[in-house]
Short mmCIF file of C-alpha atoms in Angstrom, two decimals:
data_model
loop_
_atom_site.label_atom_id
_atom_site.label_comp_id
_atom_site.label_asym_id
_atom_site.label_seq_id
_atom_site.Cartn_x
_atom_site.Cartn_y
_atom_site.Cartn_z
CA UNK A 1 -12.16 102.01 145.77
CA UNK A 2 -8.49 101.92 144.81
CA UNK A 3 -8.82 98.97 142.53
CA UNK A 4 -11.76 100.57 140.31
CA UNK A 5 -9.50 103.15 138.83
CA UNK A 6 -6.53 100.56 138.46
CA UNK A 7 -9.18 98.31 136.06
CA UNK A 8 -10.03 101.26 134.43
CA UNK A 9 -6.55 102.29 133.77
CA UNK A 10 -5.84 98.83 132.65
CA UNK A 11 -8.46 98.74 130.47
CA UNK A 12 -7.12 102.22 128.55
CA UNK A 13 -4.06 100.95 128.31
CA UNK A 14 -5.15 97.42 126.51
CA UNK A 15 -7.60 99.30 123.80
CA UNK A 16 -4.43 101.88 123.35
CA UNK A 17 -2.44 98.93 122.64
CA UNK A 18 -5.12 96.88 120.50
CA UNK A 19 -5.50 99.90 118.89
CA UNK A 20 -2.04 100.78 117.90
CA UNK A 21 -1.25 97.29 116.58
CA UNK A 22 -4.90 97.03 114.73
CA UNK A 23 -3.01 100.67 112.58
CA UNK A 24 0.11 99.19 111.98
CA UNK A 25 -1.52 95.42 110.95
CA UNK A 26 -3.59 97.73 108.49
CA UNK A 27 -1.10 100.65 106.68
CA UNK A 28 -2.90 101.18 103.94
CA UNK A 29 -1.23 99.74 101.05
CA UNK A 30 -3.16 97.10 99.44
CA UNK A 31 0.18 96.14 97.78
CA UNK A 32 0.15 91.80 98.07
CA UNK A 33 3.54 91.05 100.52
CA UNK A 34 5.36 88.05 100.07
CA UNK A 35 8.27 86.52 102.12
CA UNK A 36 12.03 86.98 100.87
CA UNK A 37 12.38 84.52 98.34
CA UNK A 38 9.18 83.35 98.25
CA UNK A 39 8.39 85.58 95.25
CA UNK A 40 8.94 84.34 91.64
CA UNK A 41 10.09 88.19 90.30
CA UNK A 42 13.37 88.03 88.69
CA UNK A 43 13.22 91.38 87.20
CA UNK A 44 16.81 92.09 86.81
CA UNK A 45 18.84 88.80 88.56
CA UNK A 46 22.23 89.95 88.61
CA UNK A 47 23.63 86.83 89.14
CA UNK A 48 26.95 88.33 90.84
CA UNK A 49 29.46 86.12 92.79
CA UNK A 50 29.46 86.80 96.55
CA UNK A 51 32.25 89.37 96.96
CA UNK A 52 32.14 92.29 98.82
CA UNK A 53 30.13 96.00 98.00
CA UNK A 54 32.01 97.91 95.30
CA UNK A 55 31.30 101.05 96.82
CA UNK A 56 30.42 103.85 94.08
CA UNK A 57 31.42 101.48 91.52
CA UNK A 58 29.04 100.73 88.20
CA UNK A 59 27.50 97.03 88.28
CA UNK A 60 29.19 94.72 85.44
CA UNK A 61 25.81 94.29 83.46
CA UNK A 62 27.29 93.70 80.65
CA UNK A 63 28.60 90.79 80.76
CA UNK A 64 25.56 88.82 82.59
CA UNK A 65 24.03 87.63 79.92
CA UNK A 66 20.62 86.73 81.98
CA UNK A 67 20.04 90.61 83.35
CA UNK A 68 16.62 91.33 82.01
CA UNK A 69 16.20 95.00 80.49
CA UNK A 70 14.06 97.59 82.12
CA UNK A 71 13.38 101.32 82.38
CA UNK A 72 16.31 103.94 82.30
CA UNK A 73 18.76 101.30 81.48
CA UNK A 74 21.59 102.63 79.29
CA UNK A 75 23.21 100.33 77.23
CA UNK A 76 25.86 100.80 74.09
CA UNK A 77 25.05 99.43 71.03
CA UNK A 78 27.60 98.93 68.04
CA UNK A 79 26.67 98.04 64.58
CA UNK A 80 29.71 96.82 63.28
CA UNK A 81 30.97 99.23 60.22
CA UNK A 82 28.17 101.60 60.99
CA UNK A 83 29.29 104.73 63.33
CA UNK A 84 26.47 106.22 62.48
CA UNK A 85 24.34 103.56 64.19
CA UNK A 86 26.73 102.68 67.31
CA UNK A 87 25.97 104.79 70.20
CA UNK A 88 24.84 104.90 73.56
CA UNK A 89 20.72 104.71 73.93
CA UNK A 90 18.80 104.94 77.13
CA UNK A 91 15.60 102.72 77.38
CA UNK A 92 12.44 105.22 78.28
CA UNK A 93 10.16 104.99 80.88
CA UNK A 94 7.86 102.17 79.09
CA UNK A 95 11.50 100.32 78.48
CA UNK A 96 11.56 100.95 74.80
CA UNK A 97 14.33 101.76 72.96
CA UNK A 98 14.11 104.00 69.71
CA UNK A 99 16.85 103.46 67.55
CA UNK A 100 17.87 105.22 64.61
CA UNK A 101 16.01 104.19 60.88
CA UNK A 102 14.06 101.07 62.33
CA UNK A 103 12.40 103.44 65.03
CA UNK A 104 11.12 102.15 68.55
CA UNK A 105 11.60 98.16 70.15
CA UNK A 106 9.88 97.06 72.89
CA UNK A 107 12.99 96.12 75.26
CA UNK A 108 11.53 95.43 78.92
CA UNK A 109 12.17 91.81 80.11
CA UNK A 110 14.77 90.93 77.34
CA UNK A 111 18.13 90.31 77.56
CA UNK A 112 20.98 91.79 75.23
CA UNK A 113 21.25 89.06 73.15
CA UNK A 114 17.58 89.03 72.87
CA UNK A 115 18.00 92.91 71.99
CA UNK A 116 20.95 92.20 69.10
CA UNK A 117 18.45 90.09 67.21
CA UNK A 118 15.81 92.23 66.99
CA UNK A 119 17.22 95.29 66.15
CA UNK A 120 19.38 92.94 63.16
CA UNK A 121 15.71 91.90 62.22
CA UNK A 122 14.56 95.31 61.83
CA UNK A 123 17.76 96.61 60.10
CA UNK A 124 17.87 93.44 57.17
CA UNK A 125 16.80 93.85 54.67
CA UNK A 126 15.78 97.32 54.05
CA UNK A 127 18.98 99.02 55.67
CA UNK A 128 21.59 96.33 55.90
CA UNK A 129 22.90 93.16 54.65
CA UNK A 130 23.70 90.29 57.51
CA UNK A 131 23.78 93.06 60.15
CA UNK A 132 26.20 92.63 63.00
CA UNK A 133 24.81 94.23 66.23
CA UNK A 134 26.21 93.78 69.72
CA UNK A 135 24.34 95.14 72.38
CA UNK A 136 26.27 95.92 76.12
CA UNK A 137 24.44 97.30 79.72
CA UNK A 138 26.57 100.30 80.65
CA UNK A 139 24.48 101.94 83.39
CA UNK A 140 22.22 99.83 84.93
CA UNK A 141 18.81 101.40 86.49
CA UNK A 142 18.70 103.08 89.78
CA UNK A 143 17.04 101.94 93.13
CA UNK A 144 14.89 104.01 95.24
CA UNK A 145 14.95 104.23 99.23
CA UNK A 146 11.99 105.85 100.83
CA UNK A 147 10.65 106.16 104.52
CA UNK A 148 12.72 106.71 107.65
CA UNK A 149 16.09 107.68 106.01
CA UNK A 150 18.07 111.06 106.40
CA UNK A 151 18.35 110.87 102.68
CA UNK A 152 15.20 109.57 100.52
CA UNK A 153 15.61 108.96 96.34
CA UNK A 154 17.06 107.59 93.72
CA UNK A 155 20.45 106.13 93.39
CA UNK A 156 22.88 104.25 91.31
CA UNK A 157 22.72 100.72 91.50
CA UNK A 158 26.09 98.67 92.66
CA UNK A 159 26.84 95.24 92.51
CA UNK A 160 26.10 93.02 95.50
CA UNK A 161 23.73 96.04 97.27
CA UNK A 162 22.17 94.72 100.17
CA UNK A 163 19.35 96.71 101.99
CA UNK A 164 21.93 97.90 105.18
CA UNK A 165 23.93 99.48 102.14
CA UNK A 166 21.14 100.73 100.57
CA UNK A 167 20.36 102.98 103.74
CA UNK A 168 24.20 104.08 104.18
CA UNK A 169 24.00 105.54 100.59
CA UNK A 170 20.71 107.30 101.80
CA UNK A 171 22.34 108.97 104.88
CA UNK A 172 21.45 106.45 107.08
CA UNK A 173 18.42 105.82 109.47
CA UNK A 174 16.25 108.32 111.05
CA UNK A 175 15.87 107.97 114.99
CA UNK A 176 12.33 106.46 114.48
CA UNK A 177 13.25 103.90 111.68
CA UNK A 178 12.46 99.99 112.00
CA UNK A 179 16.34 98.93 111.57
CA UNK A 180 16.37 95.34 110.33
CA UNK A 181 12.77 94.98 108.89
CA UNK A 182 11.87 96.35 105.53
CA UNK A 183 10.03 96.20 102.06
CA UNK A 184 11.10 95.83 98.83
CA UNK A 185 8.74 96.91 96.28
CA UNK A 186 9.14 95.12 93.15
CA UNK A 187 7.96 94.71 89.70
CA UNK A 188 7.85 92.17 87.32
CA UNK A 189 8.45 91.72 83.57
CA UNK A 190 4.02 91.44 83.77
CA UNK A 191 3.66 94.38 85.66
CA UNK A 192 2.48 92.53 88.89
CA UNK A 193 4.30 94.69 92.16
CA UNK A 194 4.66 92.83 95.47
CA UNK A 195 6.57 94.50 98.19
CA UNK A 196 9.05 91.75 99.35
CA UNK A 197 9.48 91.26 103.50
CA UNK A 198 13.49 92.13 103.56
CA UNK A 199 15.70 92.21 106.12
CA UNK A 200 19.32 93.99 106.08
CA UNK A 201 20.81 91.81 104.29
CA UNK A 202 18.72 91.40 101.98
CA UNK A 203 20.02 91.81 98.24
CA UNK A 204 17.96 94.60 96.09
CA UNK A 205 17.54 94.35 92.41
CA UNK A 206 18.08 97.60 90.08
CA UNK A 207 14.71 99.18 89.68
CA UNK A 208 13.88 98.36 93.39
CA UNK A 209 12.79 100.79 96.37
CA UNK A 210 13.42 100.18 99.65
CA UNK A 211 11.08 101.09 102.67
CA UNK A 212 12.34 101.89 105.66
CA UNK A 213 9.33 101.82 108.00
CA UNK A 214 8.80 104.15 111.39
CA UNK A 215 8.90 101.99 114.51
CA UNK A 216 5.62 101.89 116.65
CA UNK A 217 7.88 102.82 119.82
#
């Protein structure tokens, strides 16, 4: 008689477990994930040498000349012998920048030298003679950290920011977050998102967001 309930109990505990693994194979998001790497989504490559975190300290954009242009990037732009032109302009949510007589360029996915020749386009003739326009990445867009942190939103992108960092600027983990397994949503220049499997050392790209994902026990 004593083995009936054992079987029974056994049995519970199996479909609880098939059950619970069947939930977490299935959260969803019908978001395609692709290994680390294994995704062909340079959105922003920052392209920085291996040092150490610069804690609190603004990535060097402007002088990589292959960072790709995105959303909420702010960049100064000078127009040589035209103050009235040379400011500081912050690319909208679409990535376009509206600049002053020659109106809005499309900006997302293009570099800064890619951005000095179009807006000297648009100035000659009509506004300018052999326009000289240099074009510099002063604030680079934030990242994002959601899920199982003390602190979830938006923050300032640093040079070299690996995931680990990522959650110390967020306040660190909560006591039911998955500690060295993550995703990194992405998006491409196309407009195709893949979340990215990450692990803490994984290196984020401005524009990113980090999930931190709640343990199953």
């Amino acid at each position: 008689m004593s083995a009936e309930p054992s079987a029974i109990s056994f049995l519970r505990r199996r479909g609880l477990l098939t059950a619970v693994f069947a939930l977490a194979a299935c959260d969803g998001d019908s978001t395609p994930i692709v290994k680390e790497g294994g995704e062909s989504l340079q959105l922003a490559p920052t392209n920085a040498p291996g040092g150490g975190l610069r804690q609190g300290a603004p990535a060097a954009a402007g002088k990589d000349p292959d960072y790709r242009l995105g959303a909420n990037d702010r960049l100064r732009i000078t127009v040589f012998g035209q103050p009235t032109l040379t400011g500081e302009y912050t690319l909208d949510g679409n990535g376009v920048l509206s600049f002053p007589l020659i109106g809005n360029i499309p900006a997302e996915g293009t570099t800064t030298s890619q951005l000095q020749k179009a807006i000297a386009a648009k100035l000659e003739p009509d506004y300018l003679v052999n326009p000289n326009v240099s074009a510099e990445v002063i604030t680079r867009r934030p990242f994002y950290v959601i899920g199982e942190v003390q602190k979830p939103g938006n923050y300032s992108y640093v040079t070299s920011l690996t995931a680990i960092n990522a959650v110390a600027m967020a306040g660190g983990f909560t006591r039911r977050a998955k500690k060295n397994d993550f995703y990194i949503r992405r998006t491409s220049a196309d407009g195709q998102t893949v979340r990215v499997e990450a692990h803490s050392g994984t290196v984020l790209q401005p524009g990113d967001t980090l999930e931190v994902r709640e343990r199953l026990f």
